Tab-separated table of C-alpha atoms in Angstrom:
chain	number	residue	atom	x	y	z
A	208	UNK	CA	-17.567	-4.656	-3.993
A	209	UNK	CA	-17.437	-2.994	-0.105
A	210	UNK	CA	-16.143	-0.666	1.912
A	211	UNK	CA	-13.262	-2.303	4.037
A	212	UNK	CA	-12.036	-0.081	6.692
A	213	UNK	CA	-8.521	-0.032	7.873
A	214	UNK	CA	-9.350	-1.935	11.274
A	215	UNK	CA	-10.125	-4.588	9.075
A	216	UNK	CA	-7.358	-4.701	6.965
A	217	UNK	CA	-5.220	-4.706	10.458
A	218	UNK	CA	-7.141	-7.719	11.868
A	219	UNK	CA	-6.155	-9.473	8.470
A	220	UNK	CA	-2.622	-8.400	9.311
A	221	UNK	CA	-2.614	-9.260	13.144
A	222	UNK	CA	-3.684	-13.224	12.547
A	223	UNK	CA	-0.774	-13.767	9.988
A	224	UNK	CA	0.861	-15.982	12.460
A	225	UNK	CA	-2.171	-18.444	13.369
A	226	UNK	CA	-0.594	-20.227	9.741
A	227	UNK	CA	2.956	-20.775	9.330
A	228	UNK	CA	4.322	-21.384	5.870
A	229	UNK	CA	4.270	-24.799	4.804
A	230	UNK	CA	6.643	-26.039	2.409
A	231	UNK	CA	4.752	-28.804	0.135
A	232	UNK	CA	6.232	-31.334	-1.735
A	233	UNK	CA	4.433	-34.082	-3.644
A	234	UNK	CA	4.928	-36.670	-0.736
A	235	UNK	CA	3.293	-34.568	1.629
A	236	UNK	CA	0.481	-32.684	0.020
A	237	UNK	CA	-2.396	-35.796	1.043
A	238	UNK	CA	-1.306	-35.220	4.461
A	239	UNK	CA	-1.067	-31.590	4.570
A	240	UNK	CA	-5.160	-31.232	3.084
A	241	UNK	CA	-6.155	-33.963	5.709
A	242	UNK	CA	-4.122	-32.213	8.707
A	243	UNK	CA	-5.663	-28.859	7.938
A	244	UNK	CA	-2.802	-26.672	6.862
A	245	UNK	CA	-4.400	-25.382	3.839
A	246	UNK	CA	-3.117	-22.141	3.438
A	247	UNK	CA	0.098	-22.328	1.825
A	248	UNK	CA	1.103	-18.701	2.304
A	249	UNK	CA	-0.753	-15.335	2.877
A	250	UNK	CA	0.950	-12.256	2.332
A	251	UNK	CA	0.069	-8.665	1.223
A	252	UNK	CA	0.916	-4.742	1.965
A	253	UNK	CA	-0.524	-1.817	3.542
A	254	UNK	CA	0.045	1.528	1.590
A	255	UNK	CA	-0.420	5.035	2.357
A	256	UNK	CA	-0.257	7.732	-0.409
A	257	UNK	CA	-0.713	11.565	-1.662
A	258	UNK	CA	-0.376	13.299	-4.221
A	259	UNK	CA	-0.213	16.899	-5.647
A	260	UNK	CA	-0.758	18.045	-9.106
A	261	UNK	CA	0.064	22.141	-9.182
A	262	UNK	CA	-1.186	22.868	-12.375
A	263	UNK	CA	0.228	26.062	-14.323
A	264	UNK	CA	-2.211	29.275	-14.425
A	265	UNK	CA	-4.886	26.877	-13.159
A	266	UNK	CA	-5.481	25.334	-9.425
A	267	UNK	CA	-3.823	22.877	-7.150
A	268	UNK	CA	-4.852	19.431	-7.293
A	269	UNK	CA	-4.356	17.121	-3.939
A	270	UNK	CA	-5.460	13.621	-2.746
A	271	UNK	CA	-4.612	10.725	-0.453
A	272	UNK	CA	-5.603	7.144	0.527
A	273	UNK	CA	-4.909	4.200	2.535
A	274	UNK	CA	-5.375	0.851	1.455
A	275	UNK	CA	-3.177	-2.541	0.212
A	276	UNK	CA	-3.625	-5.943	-0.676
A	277	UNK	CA	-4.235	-9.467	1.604
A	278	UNK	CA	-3.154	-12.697	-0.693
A	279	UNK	CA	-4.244	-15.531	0.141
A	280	UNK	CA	-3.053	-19.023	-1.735
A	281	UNK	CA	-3.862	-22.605	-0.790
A	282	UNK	CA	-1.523	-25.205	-0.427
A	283	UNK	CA	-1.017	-27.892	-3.592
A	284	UNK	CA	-3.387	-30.983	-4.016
A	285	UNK	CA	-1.797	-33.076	-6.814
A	286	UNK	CA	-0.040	-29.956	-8.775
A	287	UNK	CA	-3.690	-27.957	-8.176
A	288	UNK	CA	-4.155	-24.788	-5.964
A	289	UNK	CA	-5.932	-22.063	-5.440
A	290	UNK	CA	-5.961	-17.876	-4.654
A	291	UNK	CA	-7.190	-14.432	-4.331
A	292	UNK	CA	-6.035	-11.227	-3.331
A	293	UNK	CA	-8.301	-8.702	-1.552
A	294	UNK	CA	-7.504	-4.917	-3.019
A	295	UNK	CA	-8.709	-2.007	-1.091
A	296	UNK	CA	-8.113	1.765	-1.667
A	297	UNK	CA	-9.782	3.944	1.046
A	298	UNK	CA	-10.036	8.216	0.527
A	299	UNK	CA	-8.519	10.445	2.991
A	300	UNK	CA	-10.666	13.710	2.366
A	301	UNK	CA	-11.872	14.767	-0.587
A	302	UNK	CA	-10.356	15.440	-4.250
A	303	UNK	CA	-10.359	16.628	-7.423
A	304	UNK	CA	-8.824	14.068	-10.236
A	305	UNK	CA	-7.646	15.966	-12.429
A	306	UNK	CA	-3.914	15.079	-13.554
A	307	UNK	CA	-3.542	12.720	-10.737
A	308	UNK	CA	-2.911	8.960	-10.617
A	309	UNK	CA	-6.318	7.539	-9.595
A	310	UNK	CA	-6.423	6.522	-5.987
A	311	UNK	CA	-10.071	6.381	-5.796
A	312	UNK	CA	-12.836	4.454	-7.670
A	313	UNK	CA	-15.126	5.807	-10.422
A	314	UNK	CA	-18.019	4.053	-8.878
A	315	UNK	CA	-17.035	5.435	-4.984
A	316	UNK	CA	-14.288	7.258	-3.694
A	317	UNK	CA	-13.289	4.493	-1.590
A	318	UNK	CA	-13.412	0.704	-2.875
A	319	UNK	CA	-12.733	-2.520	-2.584
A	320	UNK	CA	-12.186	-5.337	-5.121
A	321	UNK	CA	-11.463	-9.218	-5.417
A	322	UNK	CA	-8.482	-8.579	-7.751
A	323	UNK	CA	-7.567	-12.008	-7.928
A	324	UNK	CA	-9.462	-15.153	-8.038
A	325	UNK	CA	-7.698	-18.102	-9.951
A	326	UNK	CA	-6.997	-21.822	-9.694
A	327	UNK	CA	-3.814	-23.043	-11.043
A	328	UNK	CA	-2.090	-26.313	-11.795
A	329	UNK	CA	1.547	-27.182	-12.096
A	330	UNK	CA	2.136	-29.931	-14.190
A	331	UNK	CA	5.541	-30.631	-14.308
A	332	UNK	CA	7.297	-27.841	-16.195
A	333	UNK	CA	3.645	-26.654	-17.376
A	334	UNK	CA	1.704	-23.780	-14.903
A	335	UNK	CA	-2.032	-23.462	-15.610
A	336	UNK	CA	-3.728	-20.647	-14.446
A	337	UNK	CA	-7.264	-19.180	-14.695
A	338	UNK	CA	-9.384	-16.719	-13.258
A	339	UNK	CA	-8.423	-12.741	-11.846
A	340	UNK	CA	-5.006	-12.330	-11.477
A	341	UNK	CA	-1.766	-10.562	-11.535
A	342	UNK	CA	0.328	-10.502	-15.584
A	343	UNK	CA	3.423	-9.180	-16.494
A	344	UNK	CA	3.634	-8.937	-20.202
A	345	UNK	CA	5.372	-6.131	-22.444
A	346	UNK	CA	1.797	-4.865	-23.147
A	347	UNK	CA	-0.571	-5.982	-20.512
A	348	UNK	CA	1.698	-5.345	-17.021
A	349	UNK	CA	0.507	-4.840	-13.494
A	350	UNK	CA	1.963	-0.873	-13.592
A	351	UNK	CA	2.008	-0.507	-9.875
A	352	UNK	CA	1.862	3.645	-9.509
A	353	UNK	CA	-1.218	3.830	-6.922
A	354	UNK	CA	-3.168	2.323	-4.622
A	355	UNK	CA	-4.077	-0.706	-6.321
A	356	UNK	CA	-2.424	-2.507	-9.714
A	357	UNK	CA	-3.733	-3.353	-12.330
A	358	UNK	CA	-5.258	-6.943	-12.474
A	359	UNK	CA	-6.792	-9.277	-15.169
A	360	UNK	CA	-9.113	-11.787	-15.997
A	361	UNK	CA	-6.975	-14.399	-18.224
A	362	UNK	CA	-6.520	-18.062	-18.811
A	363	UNK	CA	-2.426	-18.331	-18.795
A	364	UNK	CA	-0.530	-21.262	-19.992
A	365	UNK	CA	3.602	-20.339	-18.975
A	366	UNK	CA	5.984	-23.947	-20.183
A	367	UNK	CA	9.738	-24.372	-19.150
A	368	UNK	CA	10.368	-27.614	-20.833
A	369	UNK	CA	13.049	-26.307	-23.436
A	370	UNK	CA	16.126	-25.421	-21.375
A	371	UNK	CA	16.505	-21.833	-20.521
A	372	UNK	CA	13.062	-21.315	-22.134
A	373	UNK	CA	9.821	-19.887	-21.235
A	374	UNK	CA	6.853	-20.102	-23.431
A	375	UNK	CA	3.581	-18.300	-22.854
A	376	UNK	CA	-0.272	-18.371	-23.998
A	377	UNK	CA	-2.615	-16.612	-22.928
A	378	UNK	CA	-5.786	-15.113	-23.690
A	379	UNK	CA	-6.971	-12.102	-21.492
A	380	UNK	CA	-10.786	-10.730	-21.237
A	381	UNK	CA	-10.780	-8.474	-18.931
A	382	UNK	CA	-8.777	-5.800	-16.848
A	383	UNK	CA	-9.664	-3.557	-13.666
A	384	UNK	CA	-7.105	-0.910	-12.109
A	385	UNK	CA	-5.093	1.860	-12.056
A	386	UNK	CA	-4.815	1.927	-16.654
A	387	UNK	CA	-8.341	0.562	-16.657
A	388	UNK	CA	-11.201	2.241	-18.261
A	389	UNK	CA	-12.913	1.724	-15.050
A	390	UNK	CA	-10.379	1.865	-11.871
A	391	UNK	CA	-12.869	-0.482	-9.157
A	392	UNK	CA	-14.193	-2.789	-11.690
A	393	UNK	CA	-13.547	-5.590	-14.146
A	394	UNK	CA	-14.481	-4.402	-17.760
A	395	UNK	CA	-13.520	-5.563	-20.918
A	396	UNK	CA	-10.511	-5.543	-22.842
A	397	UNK	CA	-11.424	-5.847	-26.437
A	398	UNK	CA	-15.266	-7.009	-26.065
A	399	UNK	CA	-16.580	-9.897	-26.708
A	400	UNK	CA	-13.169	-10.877	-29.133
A	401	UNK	CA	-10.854	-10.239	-25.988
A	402	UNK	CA	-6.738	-10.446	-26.771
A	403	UNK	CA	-5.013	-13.573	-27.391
A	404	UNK	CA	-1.389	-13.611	-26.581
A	405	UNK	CA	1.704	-15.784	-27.512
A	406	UNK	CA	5.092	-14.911	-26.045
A	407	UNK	CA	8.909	-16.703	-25.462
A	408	UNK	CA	11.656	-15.490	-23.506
A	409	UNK	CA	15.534	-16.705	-23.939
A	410	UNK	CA	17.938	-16.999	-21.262
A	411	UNK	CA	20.560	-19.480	-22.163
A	412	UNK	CA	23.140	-17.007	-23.188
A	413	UNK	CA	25.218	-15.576	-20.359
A	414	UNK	CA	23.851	-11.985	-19.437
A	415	UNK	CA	21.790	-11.825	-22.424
A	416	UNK	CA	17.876	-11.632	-22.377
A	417	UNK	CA	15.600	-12.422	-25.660
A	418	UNK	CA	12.253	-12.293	-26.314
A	419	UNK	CA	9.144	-11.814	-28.352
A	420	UNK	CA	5.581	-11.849	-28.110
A	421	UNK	CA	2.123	-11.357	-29.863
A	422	UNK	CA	-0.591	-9.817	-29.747
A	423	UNK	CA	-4.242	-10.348	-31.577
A	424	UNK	CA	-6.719	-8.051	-30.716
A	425	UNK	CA	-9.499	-8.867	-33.457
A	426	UNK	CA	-11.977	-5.966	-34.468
A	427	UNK	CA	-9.724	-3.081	-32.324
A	428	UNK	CA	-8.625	-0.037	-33.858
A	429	UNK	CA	-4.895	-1.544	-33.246
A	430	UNK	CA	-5.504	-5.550	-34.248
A	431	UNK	CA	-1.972	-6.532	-33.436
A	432	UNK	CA	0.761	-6.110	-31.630
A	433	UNK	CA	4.498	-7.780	-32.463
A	434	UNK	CA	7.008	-6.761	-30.237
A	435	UNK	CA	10.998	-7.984	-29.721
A	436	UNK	CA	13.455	-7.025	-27.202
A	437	UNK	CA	17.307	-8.153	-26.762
A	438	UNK	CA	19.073	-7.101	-23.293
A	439	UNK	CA	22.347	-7.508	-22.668
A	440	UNK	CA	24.205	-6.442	-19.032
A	441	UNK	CA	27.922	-7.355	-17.946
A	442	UNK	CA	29.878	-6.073	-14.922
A	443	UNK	CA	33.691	-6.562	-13.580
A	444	UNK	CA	34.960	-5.020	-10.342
A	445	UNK	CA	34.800	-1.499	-10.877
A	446	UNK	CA	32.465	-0.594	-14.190
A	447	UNK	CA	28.512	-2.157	-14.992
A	448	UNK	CA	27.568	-1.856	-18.294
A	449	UNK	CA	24.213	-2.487	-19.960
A	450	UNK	CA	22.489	-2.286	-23.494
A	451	UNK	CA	18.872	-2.970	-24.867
A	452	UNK	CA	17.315	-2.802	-28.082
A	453	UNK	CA	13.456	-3.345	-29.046
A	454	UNK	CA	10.981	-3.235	-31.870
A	455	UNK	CA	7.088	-2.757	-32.554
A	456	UNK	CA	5.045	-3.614	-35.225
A	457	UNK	CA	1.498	-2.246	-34.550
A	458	UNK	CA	-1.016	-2.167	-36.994
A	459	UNK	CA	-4.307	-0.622	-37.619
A	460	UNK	CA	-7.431	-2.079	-39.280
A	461	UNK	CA	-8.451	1.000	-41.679
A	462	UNK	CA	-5.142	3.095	-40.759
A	463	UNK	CA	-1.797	3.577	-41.899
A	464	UNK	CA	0.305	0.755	-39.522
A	465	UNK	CA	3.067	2.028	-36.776
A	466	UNK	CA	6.548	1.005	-35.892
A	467	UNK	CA	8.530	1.736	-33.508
A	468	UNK	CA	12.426	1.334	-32.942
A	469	UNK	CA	13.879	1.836	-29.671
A	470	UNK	CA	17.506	2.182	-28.092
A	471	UNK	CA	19.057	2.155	-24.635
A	472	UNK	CA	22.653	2.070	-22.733
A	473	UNK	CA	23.801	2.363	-19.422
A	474	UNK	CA	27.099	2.571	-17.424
A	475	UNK	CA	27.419	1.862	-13.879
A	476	UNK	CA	30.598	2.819	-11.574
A	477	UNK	CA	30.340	0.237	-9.243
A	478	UNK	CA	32.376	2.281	-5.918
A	479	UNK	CA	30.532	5.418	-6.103
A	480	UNK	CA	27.552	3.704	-7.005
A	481	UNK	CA	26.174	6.291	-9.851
A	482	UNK	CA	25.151	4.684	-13.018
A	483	UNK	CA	24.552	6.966	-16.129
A	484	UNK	CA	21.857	5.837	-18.821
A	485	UNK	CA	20.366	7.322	-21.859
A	486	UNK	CA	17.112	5.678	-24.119
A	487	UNK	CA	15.509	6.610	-27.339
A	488	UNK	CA	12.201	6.065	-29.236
A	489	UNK	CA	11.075	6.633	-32.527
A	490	UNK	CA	8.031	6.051	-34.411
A	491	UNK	CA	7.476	5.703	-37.879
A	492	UNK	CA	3.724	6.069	-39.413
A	493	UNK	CA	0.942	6.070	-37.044
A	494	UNK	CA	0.645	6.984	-33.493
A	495	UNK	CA	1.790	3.887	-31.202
A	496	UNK	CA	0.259	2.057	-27.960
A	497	UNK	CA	1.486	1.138	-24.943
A	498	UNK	CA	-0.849	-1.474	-24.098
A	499	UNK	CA	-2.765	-2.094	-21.135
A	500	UNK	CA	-0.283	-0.823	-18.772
A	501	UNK	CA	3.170	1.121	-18.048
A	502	UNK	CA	3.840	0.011	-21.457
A	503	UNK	CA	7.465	-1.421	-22.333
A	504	UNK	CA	9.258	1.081	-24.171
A	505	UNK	CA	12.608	2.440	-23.319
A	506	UNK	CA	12.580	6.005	-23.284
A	507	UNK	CA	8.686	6.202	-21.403
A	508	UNK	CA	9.026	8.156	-18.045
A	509	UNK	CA	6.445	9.302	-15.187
A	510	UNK	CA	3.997	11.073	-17.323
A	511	UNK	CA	5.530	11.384	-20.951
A	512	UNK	CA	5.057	8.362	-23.039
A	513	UNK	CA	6.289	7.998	-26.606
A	514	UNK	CA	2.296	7.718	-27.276
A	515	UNK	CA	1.944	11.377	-26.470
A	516	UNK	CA	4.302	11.775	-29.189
A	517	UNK	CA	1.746	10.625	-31.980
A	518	UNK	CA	2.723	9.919	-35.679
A	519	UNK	CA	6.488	10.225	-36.900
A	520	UNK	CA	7.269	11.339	-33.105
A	521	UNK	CA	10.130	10.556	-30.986
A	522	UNK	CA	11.126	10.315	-27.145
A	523	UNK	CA	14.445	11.055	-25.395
A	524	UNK	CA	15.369	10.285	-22.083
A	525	UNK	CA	18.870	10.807	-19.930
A	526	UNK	CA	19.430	9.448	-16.564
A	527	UNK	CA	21.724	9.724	-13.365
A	528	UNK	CA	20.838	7.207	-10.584
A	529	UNK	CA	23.069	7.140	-6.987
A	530	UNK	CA	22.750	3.398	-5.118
A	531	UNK	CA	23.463	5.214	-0.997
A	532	UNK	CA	25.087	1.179	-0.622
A	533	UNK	CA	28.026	2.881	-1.840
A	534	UNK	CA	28.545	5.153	0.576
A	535	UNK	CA	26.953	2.366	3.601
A	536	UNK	CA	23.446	3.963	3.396
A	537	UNK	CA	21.940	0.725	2.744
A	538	UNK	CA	18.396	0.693	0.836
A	539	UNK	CA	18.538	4.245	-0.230
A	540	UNK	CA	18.137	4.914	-4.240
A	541	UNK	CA	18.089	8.470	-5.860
A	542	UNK	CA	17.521	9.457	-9.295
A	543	UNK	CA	17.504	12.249	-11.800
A	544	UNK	CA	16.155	12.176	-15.273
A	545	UNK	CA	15.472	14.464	-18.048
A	546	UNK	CA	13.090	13.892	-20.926
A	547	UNK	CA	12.457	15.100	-24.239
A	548	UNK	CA	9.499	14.429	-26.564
A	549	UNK	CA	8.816	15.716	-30.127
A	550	UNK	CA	5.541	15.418	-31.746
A	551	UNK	CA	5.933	15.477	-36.139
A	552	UNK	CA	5.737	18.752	-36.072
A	553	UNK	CA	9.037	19.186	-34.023
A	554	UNK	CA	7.468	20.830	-31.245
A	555	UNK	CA	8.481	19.866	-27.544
A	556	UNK	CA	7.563	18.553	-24.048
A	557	UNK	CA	9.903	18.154	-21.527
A	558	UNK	CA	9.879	16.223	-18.168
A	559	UNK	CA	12.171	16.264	-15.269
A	560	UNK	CA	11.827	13.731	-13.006
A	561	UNK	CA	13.428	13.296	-9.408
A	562	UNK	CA	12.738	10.418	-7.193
A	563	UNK	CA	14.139	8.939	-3.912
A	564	UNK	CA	13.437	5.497	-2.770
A	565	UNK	CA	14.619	3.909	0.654
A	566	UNK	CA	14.022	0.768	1.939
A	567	UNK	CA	14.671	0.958	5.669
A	568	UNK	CA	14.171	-2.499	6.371
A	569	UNK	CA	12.227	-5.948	4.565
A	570	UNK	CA	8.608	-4.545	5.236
A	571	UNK	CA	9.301	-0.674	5.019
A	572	UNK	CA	9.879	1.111	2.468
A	573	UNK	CA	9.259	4.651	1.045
A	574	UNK	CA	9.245	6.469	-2.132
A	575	UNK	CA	8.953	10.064	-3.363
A	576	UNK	CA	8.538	11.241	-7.061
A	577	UNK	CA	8.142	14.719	-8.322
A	578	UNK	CA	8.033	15.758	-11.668
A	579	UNK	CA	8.378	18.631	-13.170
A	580	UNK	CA	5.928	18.672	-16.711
A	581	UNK	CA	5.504	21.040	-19.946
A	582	UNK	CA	3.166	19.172	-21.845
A	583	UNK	CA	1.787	22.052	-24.021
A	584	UNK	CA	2.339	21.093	-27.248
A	585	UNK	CA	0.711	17.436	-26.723
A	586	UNK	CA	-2.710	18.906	-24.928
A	587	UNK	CA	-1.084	17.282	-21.331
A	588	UNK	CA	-0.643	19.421	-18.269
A	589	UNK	CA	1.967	22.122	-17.783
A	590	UNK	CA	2.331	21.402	-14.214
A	591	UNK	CA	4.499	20.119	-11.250
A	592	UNK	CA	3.740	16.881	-10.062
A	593	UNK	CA	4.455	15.150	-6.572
A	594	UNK	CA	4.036	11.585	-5.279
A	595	UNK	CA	5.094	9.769	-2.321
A	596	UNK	CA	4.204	6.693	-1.326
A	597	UNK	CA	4.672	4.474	2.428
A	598	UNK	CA	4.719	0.742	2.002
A	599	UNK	CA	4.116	-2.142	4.686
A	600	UNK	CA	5.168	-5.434	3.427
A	601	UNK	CA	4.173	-8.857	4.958
């Protein structure tokens, strides 16, 4: 890993139109290799952050970068391509980490990483992929809330031959990022065992999402992971309605197991564009995991997550969100949000949350995110946390 300065990451930007998108079919792809156009697509952002952590009868805790992603993916040879993704995250002035959302590297402050580096193969309804690259899975997820995601080495298999189906295997060694144990490098995910996974997803009823997965982590202190989620959301001219329900079964090699029920419901009025919502956790036995990510439970907010509860705990979140469409400010998104955890003692954190999103056109767009924390009675930060974030698309 290097050092890449911003000039270079403009450069990279600047010669996006020597290629122009190709659209391959199978006819073509013989003649598209032999002409030259092998780049299929490159694409990427540039993002600019800070961040302030103002921590009750303590200090205040600042930093800021600048850095993105280039993506680079060939175009198909006989169902087979290839592609990486360049990650950089570069320090503006110095910082203290504490409470914040790691921007910079444990090896340097500012780093670069090949996050992805995979070769993949589409045969017919069947995608192949192996090598570094991006996952979204209940329990191992990208969880974009820095500089750079989180990535992962993995062989993937991902099948659409039954009919509103998707089936996927996988087995996944390693993982680098912002939930890694070591943000600017690939390390391992459960040693030399790594995690298998086995997952299907259900979309053949109208409005309704299914599906279930599996986890095997052999050895870890948590050796597997069943999860199931059902998501159902309707709308008719004036009123949006929406309502999920999920359920963990975690359990622990020399522990007592953990389960985990969860609840949510929303309602949307569609002409003012406010949409109320409301989600619930609650664990039974031992403390829970979100995984190797954002995790995919209902009720989990900016900082709380029902794992801060621990054993027996619960979460409890309430929501107001205002789409600006409504009122013709296209792109702009606020929201509110309250949240209450209880540990099995009964005692209490709280989180407010307020955050403001607007996309001013296809390539900019901007976010804020302050939250307001008491997390006392878990051992987190009592503290008042902002976040805002500038994003260049191409």
């Amino acid at each position: 890993m290097h050092k890449i300065t911003l000039s270079t990451v403009a450069i990279m930007i600047m010669s996006l139109d020597i290629y122009a998108d190709v659209n391959i079919t199978q006819e073509t792809e013989v003649n598209t290799i032999a002409n030259n156009n092998f780049i299929k697509n490159i694409d990427g952002y540039v993002r600019t952050a800070y961040e302030n952590h103002n921590v009750a009868h303590d200090k205040t805790y600042t930093d800021a970068a600048i850095g993105g992603k280039l993506h680079i993916e060939s175009t198909s040879y006989y169902g087979v391509s290839i592609g990486s993704s360049f990650y950089t995250s570069n320090a503006l002035g110095t910082s203290d980490n504490r409470g914040l959302v790691p921007f910079r590297g444990k090896i340097a402050n500012s780093y670069s990483i090949l996050g992805e580096a995979y070769i993949q193969a589409q045969l017919g309804n069947t995608l192949i992929k192996i090598g570094r690259q991006e996952i979204e899975t209940p329990f191992a997820q990208v969880d974009d809330i820095g500089i750079v995601p989180n990535t992962f080495e993995a062989y993937i298999v991902k099948n659409n031959d039954i009919k509103d189906t998707t089936l996927f295997l996988g087995q996944i060694q390693k993982m680098a990022g912002v939930d890694a144990k070591m943000v600017d490098g690939f390390t391992r995910v459960n040693g030399d065992n790594n995690m298998q996974v086995i997952g299907i997803t259900y979309e053949g009823i109208e409005n309704l999402n299914l599906n279930a997965w599996y986890y095997h982590l052999k050895d870890a202190e948590i050796d597997n992971i069943s999860y199931i989620e059902a998501n159902y959301e309707t709308q008719n001219a004036t009123m949006g309605y929406g309502l999920g329900v999920q359920y963990s079964k975690q359990t622990y090699t020399e522990q007592e197991d953990a389960s985990i029920y969860g609840l949510t419901a929303s309602l949307s009025h569609i002409s003012s564009g406010i949409t109320l919502c409301t989600a619930y956790n609650k664990v039974e036995g031992n403390a829970i995991t979100s995984g190797f990510g954002g995790g995919p439970f209902f009720s989990n907010s900016e900082y709380l997550i029902i794992d801060n509860a621990g054993a027996n705990g619960s979460q409890t979140r309430f929501g107001l969100e205002f789409d600006g469409s409504a009122v013709g400010i296209d792109g702009l998104t606020l929201g509110l949000s309250k949240v209450i955890l209880k540990n099995q003692e009964k005692q209490e954190s709280t989180e407010l949350d307020v955050v403001a999103s607007y996309e001013v056109n296809k390539h900019i767009e901007m976010h804020m995110i302050y939250s307001d924390l008491d997390g006392k009675n878990i051992g987190e930060d009592t503290a008042k946390h902002l976040r805002v974030f500038a994003n260049y698309t191409f």
